[in-house]
Amino acid sequence: MKGIFITFEGPDGCGKSTISNLVYENLKDKYEIVKTREPGGTEISEKIRDLILDVNNSSMTDRTEALLYAASRAQHVEEKIIPAINSGKVVICERFVLSSIAYQGYGRGLGEKDIRMINDFATSGLKPDITFLFDMKGNSSVERKIELGGDRLEISGSEFHKRVNKAYEDLSKKDDYYIIDATKSIDEVLESCLNILKAKLGGIK
Ligand code: TMP
């Protein structure tokens, strides 16, 4: 039986990591779960992550950045995600193609169309079965992350992050995703995600 592919998406500091870790803890005794993240998730993809996020790479062009995210994803999909899905596992992934649409498409201004095109190639068209889109209702907390040091993307400036937030706002109007109010308490956000998952995971033993 085929597994299921679940992604968590949203702006920096929206609580995706906390909640996806708690979801994993809640489901791990019942399901075989592969918990992973982007950019990263395999040895090669993590090396690409280091390259992208290194603040010393300040001269990296926007197109290079977009292609590196897609390259990291291509390796991750083929080496880890597809084999896990094909062996019936539940794959929980922090960030996927929507992050590239938000950060590179809107944030860097490369446009949604081209970003979708390079990512279709990178993923061979793989789509998540469930996407949780964490809605911060405009309350970005990237500033806190910057205070803690900030990677190359986090320190890209407030206008960049405004465009990223706008992307998530636009994406949340589509019907394809489960919109989660991330301004609620951790317990409430976790409960919303688990309720949706329990209904969907019924078919997986
Ligand atoms: P993380 O903080 O969620 O680990 O992600 C690292 C940064 O990479 C974060 O600022 C979002 C950014 N990012 C993109 O710009 N495009 C992408 O496709 C992905 C997956 C992440």
Coordinates of C-alpha atoms and ligand atoms in Angstrom, one line a residue:
M1 CA 0.0 0.0 0.0
K2 CA 1.1 3.5 -0.8
G3 CA 2.1 5.8 2.0
I4 CA 1.1 9.5 2.4
F5 CA 3.1 12.7 2.0
I6 CA 2.4 15.5 4.4
T7 CA 4.0 19.0 4.3
F8 CA 4.0 21.9 6.7
E9 CA 4.4 25.4 5.2
G10 CA 4.4 28.9 6.4
P11 CA 6.6 32.0 7.0
D12 CA 9.7 31.9 9.3
G13 CA 8.9 31.6 12.9
C14 CA 5.3 30.4 12.5
G15 CA 5.8 27.3 14.6
K16 CA 6.0 24.6 11.9
S17 CA 8.9 22.8 13.5
T18 CA 7.3 22.7 16.9
I19 CA 4.0 21.4 15.6
S20 CA 5.5 18.9 13.1
N21 CA 7.7 17.5 15.8
L22 CA 4.7 17.1 18.2
V23 CA 2.6 15.5 15.4
Y24 CA 5.5 13.0 14.9
E25 CA 5.6 12.3 18.6
N26 CA 1.8 11.7 18.6
L27 CA 1.7 9.4 15.7
K28 CA 5.0 7.5 15.8
D29 CA 3.8 4.5 17.8
K30 CA 0.9 3.9 15.3
Y31 CA 2.5 4.6 12.0
E32 CA 5.9 4.2 10.3
I33 CA 6.9 7.8 9.9
V34 CA 9.8 9.5 8.1
K35 CA 10.2 13.0 9.5
T36 CA 12.3 15.3 7.3
R37 CA 12.8 18.9 6.2
E38 CA 13.7 21.2 3.4
P39 CA 16.1 22.5 2.3
G40 CA 17.9 19.3 3.5
G41 CA 16.8 15.8 4.4
T42 CA 19.6 13.9 2.7
E43 CA 23.4 14.3 3.0
I44 CA 23.7 16.0 -0.4
S45 CA 20.6 18.2 0.2
E46 CA 22.0 19.3 3.6
K47 CA 25.2 20.3 1.9
I48 CA 23.2 22.4 -0.5
R49 CA 21.3 23.9 2.4
D50 CA 24.6 25.0 4.0
L51 CA 25.6 26.7 0.8
I52 CA 22.2 28.5 0.4
L53 CA 21.9 29.7 3.9
D54 CA 25.5 30.8 4.5
V55 CA 25.5 34.5 5.1
N56 CA 29.0 34.8 3.5
N57 CA 27.4 33.9 0.1
S58 CA 25.9 37.4 -0.2
S59 CA 26.7 37.6 -3.9
M60 CA 24.5 34.5 -4.7
T61 CA 22.1 35.5 -7.5
D62 CA 18.3 34.9 -7.1
R63 CA 18.2 32.4 -10.0
T64 CA 21.1 30.4 -8.5
E65 CA 19.3 30.4 -5.2
A66 CA 16.1 29.2 -6.8
L67 CA 17.9 26.4 -8.7
L68 CA 19.8 25.3 -5.5
Y69 CA 16.6 24.9 -3.6
A70 CA 15.2 22.9 -6.5
A71 CA 18.4 20.8 -6.7
S72 CA 18.3 20.1 -3.0
R73 CA 14.6 19.1 -3.4
A74 CA 15.3 16.9 -6.4
Q75 CA 17.8 14.8 -4.4
H76 CA 15.5 14.7 -1.4
V77 CA 12.5 13.5 -3.4
E78 CA 14.3 10.8 -5.4
E79 CA 16.5 9.5 -2.6
K80 CA 14.2 9.7 0.4
I81 CA 10.6 10.8 -0.1
I82 CA 9.5 8.7 -3.0
P83 CA 11.0 5.4 -1.7
A84 CA 9.3 6.1 1.7
I85 CA 5.9 6.7 0.1
N86 CA 6.3 3.6 -2.0
S87 CA 7.0 1.5 1.0
G88 CA 3.8 2.6 2.7
K89 CA 5.3 5.1 5.1
V90 CA 4.0 8.5 6.4
V91 CA 6.3 11.2 5.3
I92 CA 6.2 14.4 7.3
C93 CA 8.2 17.2 5.7
E94 CA 8.8 20.8 6.9
R95 CA 8.6 23.0 3.8
F96 CA 8.3 21.9 0.1
V97 CA 7.5 23.6 -3.2
L98 CA 5.2 26.3 -1.7
S99 CA 8.2 27.7 0.1
S100 CA 10.0 28.2 -3.2
I101 CA 6.9 29.9 -4.6
A102 CA 6.7 32.2 -1.6
Y103 CA 10.4 33.0 -1.1
Q104 CA 11.9 32.8 -4.6
G105 CA 8.7 33.4 -6.6
Y106 CA 7.3 36.3 -4.6
G107 CA 10.2 37.3 -2.2
R108 CA 12.9 37.4 -4.9
G109 CA 10.4 38.4 -7.6
L110 CA 11.2 35.5 -9.9
G111 CA 7.5 34.8 -10.4
E112 CA 5.3 31.8 -9.6
K113 CA 5.2 30.3 -13.1
D114 CA 9.0 29.8 -13.5
I115 CA 9.4 28.6 -9.9
R116 CA 6.6 26.0 -10.5
M117 CA 8.3 25.0 -13.8
I118 CA 11.7 24.3 -12.3
N119 CA 10.1 22.5 -9.3
D120 CA 8.0 20.3 -11.5
F121 CA 11.2 19.2 -13.1
A122 CA 12.9 18.7 -9.7
T123 CA 10.1 16.7 -8.2
S124 CA 9.0 14.8 -11.3
G125 CA 5.6 16.4 -10.5
L126 CA 5.3 14.9 -7.0
K127 CA 2.6 16.7 -5.0
P128 CA 1.9 16.4 -1.2
D129 CA -1.3 14.6 -0.2
I130 CA -1.8 17.0 2.7
T131 CA -0.4 20.5 3.1
F132 CA -0.8 22.4 6.3
L133 CA -0.4 26.1 5.6
F134 CA 0.3 28.0 8.9
D135 CA -1.3 31.4 8.8
M136 CA 0.3 34.0 11.1
K137 CA -2.4 36.6 10.2
G138 CA 0.4 39.1 9.3
N139 CA 2.2 38.7 12.7
S140 CA 5.6 37.7 11.3
S141 CA 8.2 36.7 13.9
V142 CA 11.2 36.7 11.7
E143 CA 12.7 39.5 13.8
R144 CA 13.2 37.2 16.7
K145 CA 15.1 34.7 14.5
I146 CA 17.3 37.6 13.2
E147 CA 18.1 38.5 16.8
L148 CA 19.3 35.0 17.3
G149 CA 21.7 35.2 14.4
G150 CA 19.6 34.9 11.2
D151 CA 20.6 32.9 8.1
R152 CA 21.0 34.4 4.6
L153 CA 17.3 34.3 3.9
E154 CA 16.1 35.6 7.2
I155 CA 18.4 38.7 6.9
S156 CA 17.0 39.5 3.4
G157 CA 15.1 42.6 4.7
S158 CA 11.6 43.5 5.8
E159 CA 10.3 44.2 2.2
F160 CA 11.4 40.7 1.2
H161 CA 9.6 39.2 4.1
K162 CA 6.5 41.3 3.4
R163 CA 6.4 39.8 -0.1
V164 CA 6.8 36.3 1.4
N165 CA 3.9 36.9 3.7
K166 CA 1.8 38.2 0.8
A167 CA 2.5 35.0 -1.0
Y168 CA 1.3 32.9 1.8
E169 CA -1.8 35.1 2.1
D170 CA -2.5 34.5 -1.7
L171 CA -1.8 30.8 -1.5
S172 CA -4.1 30.4 1.5
K173 CA -7.0 31.5 -0.7
K174 CA -6.7 28.4 -2.8
D175 CA -8.6 25.3 -1.8
D176 CA -5.7 22.9 -2.0
Y177 CA -4.4 23.4 1.5
Y178 CA -5.5 23.1 5.1
I179 CA -5.2 26.6 6.6
I180 CA -4.1 26.5 10.2
D181 CA -4.5 29.5 12.4
A182 CA -0.9 29.6 13.8
T183 CA -1.7 32.5 16.2
K184 CA -3.6 30.1 18.5
S185 CA -1.9 28.1 21.3
I186 CA 0.4 25.2 20.6
D187 CA -2.2 22.8 22.0
E188 CA -4.9 24.2 19.8
V189 CA -2.8 24.2 16.6
L190 CA -1.7 20.6 17.3
E191 CA -5.2 19.5 17.9
S192 CA -6.3 21.0 14.5
C193 CA -3.6 19.2 12.7
L194 CA -4.1 15.9 14.4
N195 CA -7.9 15.9 13.8
I196 CA -7.3 16.4 10.1
L197 CA -4.6 13.7 10.0
K198 CA -6.6 11.1 11.9
A199 CA -9.4 11.4 9.4
K200 CA -7.0 11.2 6.4
L201 CA -4.7 8.4 7.8
G202 CA -7.6 6.0 8.2
G203 CA -6.6 4.1 5.1
I204 CA -3.0 3.6 6.3
K205 CA -2.5 0.8 8.8
Ligands
TMP1 P1 13.9 26.7 7.7 O1 14.3 27.9 8.5 O2 12.5 26.4 7.6 O3 14.8 25.5 7.9 O4 14.2 27.2 6.2 C1 15.4 27.9 5.9 C2 15.1 29.1 5.0 O5 15.0 28.7 3.7 C3 13.8 29.8 5.4 O6 14.1 31.2 5.5 C4 12.9 29.6 4.2 C5 13.9 29.4 3.1 N1 13.4 28.6 2.0 C6 13.3 29.2 0.7 O7 13.6 30.3 0.5 N2 12.8 28.4 -0.3 C7 12.6 27.1 -0.2 O8 12.2 26.4 -1.2 C8 12.7 26.5 1.1 C9 12.4 25.0 1.3 C10 13.1 27.3 2.2

